[in-house]
mmCIF file of C-alpha atoms and ligand atoms in Angstrom:
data_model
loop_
_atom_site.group_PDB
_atom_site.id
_atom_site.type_symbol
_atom_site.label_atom_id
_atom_site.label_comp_id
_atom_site.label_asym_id
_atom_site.label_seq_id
_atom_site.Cartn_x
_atom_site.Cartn_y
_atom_site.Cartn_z
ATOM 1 C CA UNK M 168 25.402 7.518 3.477
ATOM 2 C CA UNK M 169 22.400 5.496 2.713
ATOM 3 C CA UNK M 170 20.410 4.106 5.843
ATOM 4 C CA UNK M 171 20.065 1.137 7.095
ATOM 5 C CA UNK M 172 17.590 -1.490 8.119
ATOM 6 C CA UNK M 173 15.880 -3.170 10.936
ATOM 7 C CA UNK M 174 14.936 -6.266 11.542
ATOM 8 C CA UNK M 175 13.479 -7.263 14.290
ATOM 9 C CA UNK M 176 12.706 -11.294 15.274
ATOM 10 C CA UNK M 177 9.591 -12.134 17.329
ATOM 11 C CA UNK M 178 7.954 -15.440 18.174
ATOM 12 C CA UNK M 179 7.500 -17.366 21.569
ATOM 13 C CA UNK M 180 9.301 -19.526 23.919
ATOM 14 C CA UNK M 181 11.899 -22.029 21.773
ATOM 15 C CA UNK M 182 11.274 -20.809 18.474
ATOM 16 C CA UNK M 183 14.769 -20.799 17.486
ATOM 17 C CA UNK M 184 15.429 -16.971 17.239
ATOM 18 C CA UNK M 185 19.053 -17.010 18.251
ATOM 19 C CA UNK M 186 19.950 -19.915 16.209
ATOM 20 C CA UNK M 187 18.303 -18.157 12.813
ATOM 21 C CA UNK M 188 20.018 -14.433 13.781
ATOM 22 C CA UNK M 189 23.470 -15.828 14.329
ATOM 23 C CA UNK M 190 22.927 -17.685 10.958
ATOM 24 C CA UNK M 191 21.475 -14.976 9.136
ATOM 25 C CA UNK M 192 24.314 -12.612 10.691
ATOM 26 C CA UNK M 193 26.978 -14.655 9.288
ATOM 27 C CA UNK M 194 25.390 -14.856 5.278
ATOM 28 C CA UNK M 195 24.818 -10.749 5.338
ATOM 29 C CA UNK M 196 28.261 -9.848 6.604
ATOM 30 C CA UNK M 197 29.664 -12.681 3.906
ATOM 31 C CA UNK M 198 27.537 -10.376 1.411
ATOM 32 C CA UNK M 199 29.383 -7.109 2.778
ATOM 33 C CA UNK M 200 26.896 -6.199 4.726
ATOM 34 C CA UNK M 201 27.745 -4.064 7.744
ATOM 35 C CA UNK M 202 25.673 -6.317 10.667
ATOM 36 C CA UNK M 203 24.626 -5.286 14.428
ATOM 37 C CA UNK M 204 22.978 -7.963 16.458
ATOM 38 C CA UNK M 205 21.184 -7.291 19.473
ATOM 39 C CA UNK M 206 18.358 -7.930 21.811
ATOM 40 C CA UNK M 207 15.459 -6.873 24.057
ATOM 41 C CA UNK M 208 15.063 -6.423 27.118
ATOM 42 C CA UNK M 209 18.506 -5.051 26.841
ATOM 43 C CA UNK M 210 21.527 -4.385 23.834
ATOM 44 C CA UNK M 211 22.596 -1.186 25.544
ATOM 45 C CA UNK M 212 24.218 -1.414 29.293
ATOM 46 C CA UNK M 213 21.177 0.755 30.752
ATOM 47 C CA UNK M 214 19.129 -1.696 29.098
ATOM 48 C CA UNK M 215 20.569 -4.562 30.421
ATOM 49 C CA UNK M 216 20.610 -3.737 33.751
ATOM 50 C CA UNK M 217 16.827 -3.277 33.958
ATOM 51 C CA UNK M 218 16.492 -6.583 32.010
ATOM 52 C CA UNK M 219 17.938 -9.001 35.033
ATOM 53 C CA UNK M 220 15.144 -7.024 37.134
ATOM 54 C CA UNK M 221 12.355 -8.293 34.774
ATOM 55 C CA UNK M 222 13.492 -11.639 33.711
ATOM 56 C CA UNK M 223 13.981 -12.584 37.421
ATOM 57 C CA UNK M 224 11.166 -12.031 38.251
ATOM 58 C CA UNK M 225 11.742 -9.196 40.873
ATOM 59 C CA UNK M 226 9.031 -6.784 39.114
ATOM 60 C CA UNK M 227 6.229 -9.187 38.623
ATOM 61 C CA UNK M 228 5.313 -8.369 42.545
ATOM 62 C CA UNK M 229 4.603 -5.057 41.572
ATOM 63 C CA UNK M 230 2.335 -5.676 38.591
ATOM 64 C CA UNK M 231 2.238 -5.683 34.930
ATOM 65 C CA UNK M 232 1.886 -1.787 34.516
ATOM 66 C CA UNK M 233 5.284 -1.722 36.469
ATOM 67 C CA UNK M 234 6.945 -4.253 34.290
ATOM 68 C CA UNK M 235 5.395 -2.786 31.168
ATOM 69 C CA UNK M 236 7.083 0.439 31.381
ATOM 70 C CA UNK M 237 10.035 -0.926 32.688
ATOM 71 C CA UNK M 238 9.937 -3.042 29.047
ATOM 72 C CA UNK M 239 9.968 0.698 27.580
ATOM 73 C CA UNK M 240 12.515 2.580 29.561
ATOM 74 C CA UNK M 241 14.712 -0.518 28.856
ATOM 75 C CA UNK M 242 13.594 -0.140 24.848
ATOM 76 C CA UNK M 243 13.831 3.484 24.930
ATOM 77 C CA UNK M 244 17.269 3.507 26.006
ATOM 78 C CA UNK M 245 18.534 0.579 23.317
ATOM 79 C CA UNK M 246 16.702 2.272 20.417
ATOM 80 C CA UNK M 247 18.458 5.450 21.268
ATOM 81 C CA UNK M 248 22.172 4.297 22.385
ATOM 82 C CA UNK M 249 22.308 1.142 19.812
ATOM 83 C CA UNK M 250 20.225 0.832 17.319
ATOM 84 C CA UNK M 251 19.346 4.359 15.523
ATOM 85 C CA UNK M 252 23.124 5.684 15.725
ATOM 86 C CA UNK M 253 23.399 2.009 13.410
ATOM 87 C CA UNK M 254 21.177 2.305 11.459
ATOM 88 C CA UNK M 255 21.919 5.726 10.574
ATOM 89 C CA UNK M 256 25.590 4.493 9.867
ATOM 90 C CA UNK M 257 24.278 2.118 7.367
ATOM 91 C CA UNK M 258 24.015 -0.948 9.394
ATOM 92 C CA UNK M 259 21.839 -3.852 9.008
ATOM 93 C CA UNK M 260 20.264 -4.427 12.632
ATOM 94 C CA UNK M 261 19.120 -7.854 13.843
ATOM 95 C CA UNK M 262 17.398 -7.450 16.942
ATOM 96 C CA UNK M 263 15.989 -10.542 19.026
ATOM 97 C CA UNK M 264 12.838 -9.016 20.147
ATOM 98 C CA UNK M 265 11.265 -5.639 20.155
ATOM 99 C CA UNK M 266 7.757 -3.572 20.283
ATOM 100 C CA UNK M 267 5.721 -6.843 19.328
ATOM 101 C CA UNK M 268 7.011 -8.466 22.171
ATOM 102 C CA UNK M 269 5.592 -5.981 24.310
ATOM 103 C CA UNK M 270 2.400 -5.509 22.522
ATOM 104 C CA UNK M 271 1.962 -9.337 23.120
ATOM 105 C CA UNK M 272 3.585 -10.241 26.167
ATOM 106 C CA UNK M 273 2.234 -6.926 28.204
ATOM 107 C CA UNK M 274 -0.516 -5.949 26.355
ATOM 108 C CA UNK M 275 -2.393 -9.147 25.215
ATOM 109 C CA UNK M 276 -1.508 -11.910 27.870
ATOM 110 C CA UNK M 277 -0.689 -8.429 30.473
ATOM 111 C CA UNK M 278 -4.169 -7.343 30.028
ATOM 112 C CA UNK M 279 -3.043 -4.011 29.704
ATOM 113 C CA UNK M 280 -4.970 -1.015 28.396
ATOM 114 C CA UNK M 281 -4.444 -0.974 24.479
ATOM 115 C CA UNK M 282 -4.507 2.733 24.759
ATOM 116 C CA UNK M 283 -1.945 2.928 27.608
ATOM 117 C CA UNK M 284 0.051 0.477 25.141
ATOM 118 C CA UNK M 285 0.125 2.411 22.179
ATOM 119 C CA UNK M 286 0.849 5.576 24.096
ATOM 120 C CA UNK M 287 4.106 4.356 25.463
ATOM 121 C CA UNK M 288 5.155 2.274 22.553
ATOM 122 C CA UNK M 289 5.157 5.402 20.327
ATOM 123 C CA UNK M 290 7.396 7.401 23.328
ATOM 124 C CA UNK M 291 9.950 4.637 23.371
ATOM 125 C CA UNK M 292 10.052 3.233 19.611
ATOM 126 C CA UNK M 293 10.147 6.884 18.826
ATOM 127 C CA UNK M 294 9.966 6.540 14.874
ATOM 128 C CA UNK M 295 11.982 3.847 14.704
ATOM 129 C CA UNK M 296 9.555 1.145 13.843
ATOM 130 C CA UNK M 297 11.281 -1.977 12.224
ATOM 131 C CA UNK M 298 11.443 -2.342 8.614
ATOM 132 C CA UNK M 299 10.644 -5.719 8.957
ATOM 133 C CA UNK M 300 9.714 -8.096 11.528
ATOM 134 C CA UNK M 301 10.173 -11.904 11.371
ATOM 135 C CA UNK M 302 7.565 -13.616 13.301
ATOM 136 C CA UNK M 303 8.612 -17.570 14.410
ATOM 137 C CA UNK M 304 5.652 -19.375 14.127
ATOM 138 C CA UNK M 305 5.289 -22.584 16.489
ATOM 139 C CA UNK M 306 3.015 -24.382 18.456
ATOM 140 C CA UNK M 307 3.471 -23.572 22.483
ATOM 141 C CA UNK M 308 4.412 -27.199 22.749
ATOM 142 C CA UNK M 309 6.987 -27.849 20.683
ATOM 143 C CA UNK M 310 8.393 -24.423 21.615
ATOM 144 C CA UNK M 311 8.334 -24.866 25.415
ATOM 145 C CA UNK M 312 10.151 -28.477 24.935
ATOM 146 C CA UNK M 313 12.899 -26.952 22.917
ATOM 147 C CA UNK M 314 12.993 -23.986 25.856
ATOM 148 C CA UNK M 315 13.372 -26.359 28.484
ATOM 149 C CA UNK M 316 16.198 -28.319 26.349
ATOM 150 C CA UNK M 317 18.069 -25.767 26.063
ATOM 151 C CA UNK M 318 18.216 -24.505 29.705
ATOM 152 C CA UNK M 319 19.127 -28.191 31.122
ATOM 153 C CA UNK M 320 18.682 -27.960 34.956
ATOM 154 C CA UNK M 321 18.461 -24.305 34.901
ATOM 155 C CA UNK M 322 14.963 -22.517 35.766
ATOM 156 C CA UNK M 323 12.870 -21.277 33.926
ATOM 157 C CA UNK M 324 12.067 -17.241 33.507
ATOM 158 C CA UNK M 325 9.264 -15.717 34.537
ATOM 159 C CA UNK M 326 7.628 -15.618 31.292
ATOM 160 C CA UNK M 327 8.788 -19.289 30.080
ATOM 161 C CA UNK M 328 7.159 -20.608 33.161
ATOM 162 C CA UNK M 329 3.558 -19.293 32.334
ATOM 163 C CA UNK M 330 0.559 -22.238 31.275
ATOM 164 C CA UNK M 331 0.658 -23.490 27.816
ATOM 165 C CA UNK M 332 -2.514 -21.104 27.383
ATOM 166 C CA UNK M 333 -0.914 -18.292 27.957
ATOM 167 C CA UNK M 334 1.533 -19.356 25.526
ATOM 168 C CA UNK M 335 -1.237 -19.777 22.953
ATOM 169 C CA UNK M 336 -2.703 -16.416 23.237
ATOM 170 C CA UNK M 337 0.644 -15.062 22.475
ATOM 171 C CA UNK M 338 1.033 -17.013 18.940
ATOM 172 C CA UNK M 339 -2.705 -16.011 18.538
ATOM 173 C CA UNK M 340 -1.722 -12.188 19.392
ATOM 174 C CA UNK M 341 1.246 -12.229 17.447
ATOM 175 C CA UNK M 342 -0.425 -14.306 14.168
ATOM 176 C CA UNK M 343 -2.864 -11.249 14.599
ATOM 177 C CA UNK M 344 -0.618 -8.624 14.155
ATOM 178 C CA UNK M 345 1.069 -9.840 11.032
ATOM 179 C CA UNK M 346 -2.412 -10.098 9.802
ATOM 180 C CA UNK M 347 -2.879 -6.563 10.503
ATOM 181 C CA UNK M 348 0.621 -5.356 9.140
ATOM 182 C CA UNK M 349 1.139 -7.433 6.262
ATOM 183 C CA UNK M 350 3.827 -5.080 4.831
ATOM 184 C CA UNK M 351 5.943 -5.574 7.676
ATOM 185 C CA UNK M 352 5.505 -8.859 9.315
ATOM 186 C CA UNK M 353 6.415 -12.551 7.754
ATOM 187 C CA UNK M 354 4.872 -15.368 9.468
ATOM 188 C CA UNK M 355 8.051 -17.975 9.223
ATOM 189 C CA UNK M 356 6.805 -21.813 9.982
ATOM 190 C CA UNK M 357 9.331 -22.321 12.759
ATOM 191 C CA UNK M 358 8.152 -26.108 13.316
ATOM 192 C CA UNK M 359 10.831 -27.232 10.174
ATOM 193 C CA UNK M 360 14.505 -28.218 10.616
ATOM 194 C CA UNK M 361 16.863 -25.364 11.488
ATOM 195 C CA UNK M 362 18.485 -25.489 8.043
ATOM 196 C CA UNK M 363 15.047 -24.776 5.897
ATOM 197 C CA UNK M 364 13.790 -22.423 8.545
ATOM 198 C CA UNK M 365 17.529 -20.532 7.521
ATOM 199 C CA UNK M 366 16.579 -20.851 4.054
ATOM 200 C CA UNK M 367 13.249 -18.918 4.008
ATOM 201 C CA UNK M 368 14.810 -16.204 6.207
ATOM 202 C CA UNK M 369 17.800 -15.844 3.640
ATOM 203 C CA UNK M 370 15.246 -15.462 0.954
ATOM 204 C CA UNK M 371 13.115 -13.119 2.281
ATOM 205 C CA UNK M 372 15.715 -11.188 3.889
ATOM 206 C CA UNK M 373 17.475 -10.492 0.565
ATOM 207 C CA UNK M 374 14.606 -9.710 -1.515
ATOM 208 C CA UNK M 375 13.459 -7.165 1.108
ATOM 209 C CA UNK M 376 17.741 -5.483 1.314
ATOM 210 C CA UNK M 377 17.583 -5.704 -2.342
ATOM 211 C CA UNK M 378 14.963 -3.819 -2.535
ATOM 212 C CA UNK M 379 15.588 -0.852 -0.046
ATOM 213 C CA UNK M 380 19.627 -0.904 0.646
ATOM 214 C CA UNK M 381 22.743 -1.506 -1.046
ATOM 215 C CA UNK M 382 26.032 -2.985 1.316
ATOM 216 C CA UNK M 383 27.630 0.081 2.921
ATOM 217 C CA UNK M 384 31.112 -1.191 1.859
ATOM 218 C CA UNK M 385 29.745 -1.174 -2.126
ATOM 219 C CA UNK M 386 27.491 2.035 -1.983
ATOM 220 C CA UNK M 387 29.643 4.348 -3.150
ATOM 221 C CA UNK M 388 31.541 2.385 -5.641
HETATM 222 P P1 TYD X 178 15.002 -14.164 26.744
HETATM 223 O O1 TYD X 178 15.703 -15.053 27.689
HETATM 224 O O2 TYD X 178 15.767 -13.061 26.105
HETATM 225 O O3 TYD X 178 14.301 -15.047 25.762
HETATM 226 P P2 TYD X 178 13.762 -15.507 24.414
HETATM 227 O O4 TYD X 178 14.735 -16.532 23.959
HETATM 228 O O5 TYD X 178 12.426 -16.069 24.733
HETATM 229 O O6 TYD X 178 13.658 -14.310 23.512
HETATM 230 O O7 TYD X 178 13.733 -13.600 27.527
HETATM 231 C C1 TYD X 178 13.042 -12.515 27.200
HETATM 232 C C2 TYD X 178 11.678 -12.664 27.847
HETATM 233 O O8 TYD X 178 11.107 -11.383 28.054
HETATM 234 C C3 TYD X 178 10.730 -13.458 26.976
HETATM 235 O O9 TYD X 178 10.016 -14.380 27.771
HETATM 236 C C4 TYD X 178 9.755 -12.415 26.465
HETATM 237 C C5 TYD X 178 9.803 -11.334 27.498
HETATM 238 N N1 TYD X 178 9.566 -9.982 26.954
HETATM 239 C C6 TYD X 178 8.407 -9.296 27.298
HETATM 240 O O10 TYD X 178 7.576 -9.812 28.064
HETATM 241 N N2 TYD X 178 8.195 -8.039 26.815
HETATM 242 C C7 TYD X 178 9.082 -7.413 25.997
HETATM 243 O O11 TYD X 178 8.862 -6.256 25.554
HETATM 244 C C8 TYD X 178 10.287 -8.129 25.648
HETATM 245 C C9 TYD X 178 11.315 -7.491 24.751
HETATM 246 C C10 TYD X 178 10.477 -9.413 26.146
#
């Protein structure tokens, strides 16, 4: 059976991810395409317990080294349970979030070591780098305003709640990396209305399946 394809979705706070995979879900599996959508930290149930440890906050005490590789046991596990066994059955995956995240988020506004980065992002990506990634462009502003819409009266996570700054270097870090991986990242303007931002994705996303994969219900007609 012919293999699948991964998508992953990056951007920061309030770019609209969910929204956009729940849309783009729906078009593919109207095309016959055989969907998975899932997320980081977590998409596989040893995954998502470590993710209420890090997005309440209960690591941060212990340092971003800690938190880091608890971002990679968490990855390692969902890359292994979830999302090779589907893309190896043909799938298309959609996952919210996944190594750029970390690169960014740890790595960039972590300070990690870039060498302590790459070392553990190869152990828990493991081969399984994304076809291609989506990357939500917005400014911090606009993106933490729509974050804090959408949670009401709730809190916000210990990442949301970082300065505007921080939130800065991470479009910077991320606006980087497509630069330096052109063949797999889009930049997608993520300051338009939901609808338009749906109709880039749609176009890009088709041209890139139509180019690599054929519907798993229609390739072996
Ligand atoms: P989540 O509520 O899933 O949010 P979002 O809608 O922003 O994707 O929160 C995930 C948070 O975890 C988000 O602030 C980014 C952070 N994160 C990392 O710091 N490193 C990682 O490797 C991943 C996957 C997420």
């Amino acid at each position: 059976m012919a293999r699948g394809f991964f998508i992953t979705f990056e951007g920061g706070e309030g770019a609209g991810k969910s929204t956009q995979i729940s849309r783009l879900a729906e078009r593919l599996r109207a095309m016959g395409h055989d969907v998975l959508v899932t997320r980081e930290p977590g998409g596989s149930p040893g995954a998502e317990a470590v993710r209420h440890v890090l997005l309440s906050g209960a690591a941060e005490p212990f340092g971003p080294v800690m938190e880091a590789i608890l971002f990679a046991a968490a990855r390692s596990d969902h890359v292994e349970q979830v999302i090779r066994p589907a893309v190896e059955r043909g799938a298309v995956v959609l996952c919210d979030r996944f190594m750029d995240s970390s690169r960014v988020y740890q790595g960039i506004t972590g300070d990690l070591d870039p060498k302590f980065m790459a070392a553990l992002e190869r152990i828990t990506v493991n081969g399984m780098v994304p076809d291609l990634t989506l990357i939500l462009d917005i400014e911090p502003e606009k993106g933490l305003e729509r974050a804090a819409a959408r949670r009401g009266e709730g809190a916000a996570d210990r990442f949301e709640k970082e300065t505007v700054d921080v939130h800065r270097r991470r479009r910077e870090a991320y606006l980087a990396i497509a630069d330096a991986e052109p063949d797999r990242c889009i930049v997608i303007d993520a300051g338009r209305s939901p609808d338009e931002i749906a109709r880039v994705i749609e176009n890009v996303v088709t041209a890139a399946l139509g180019a690599s994969h054929t519907p798993a219900s229609t390739a072996d007609a």
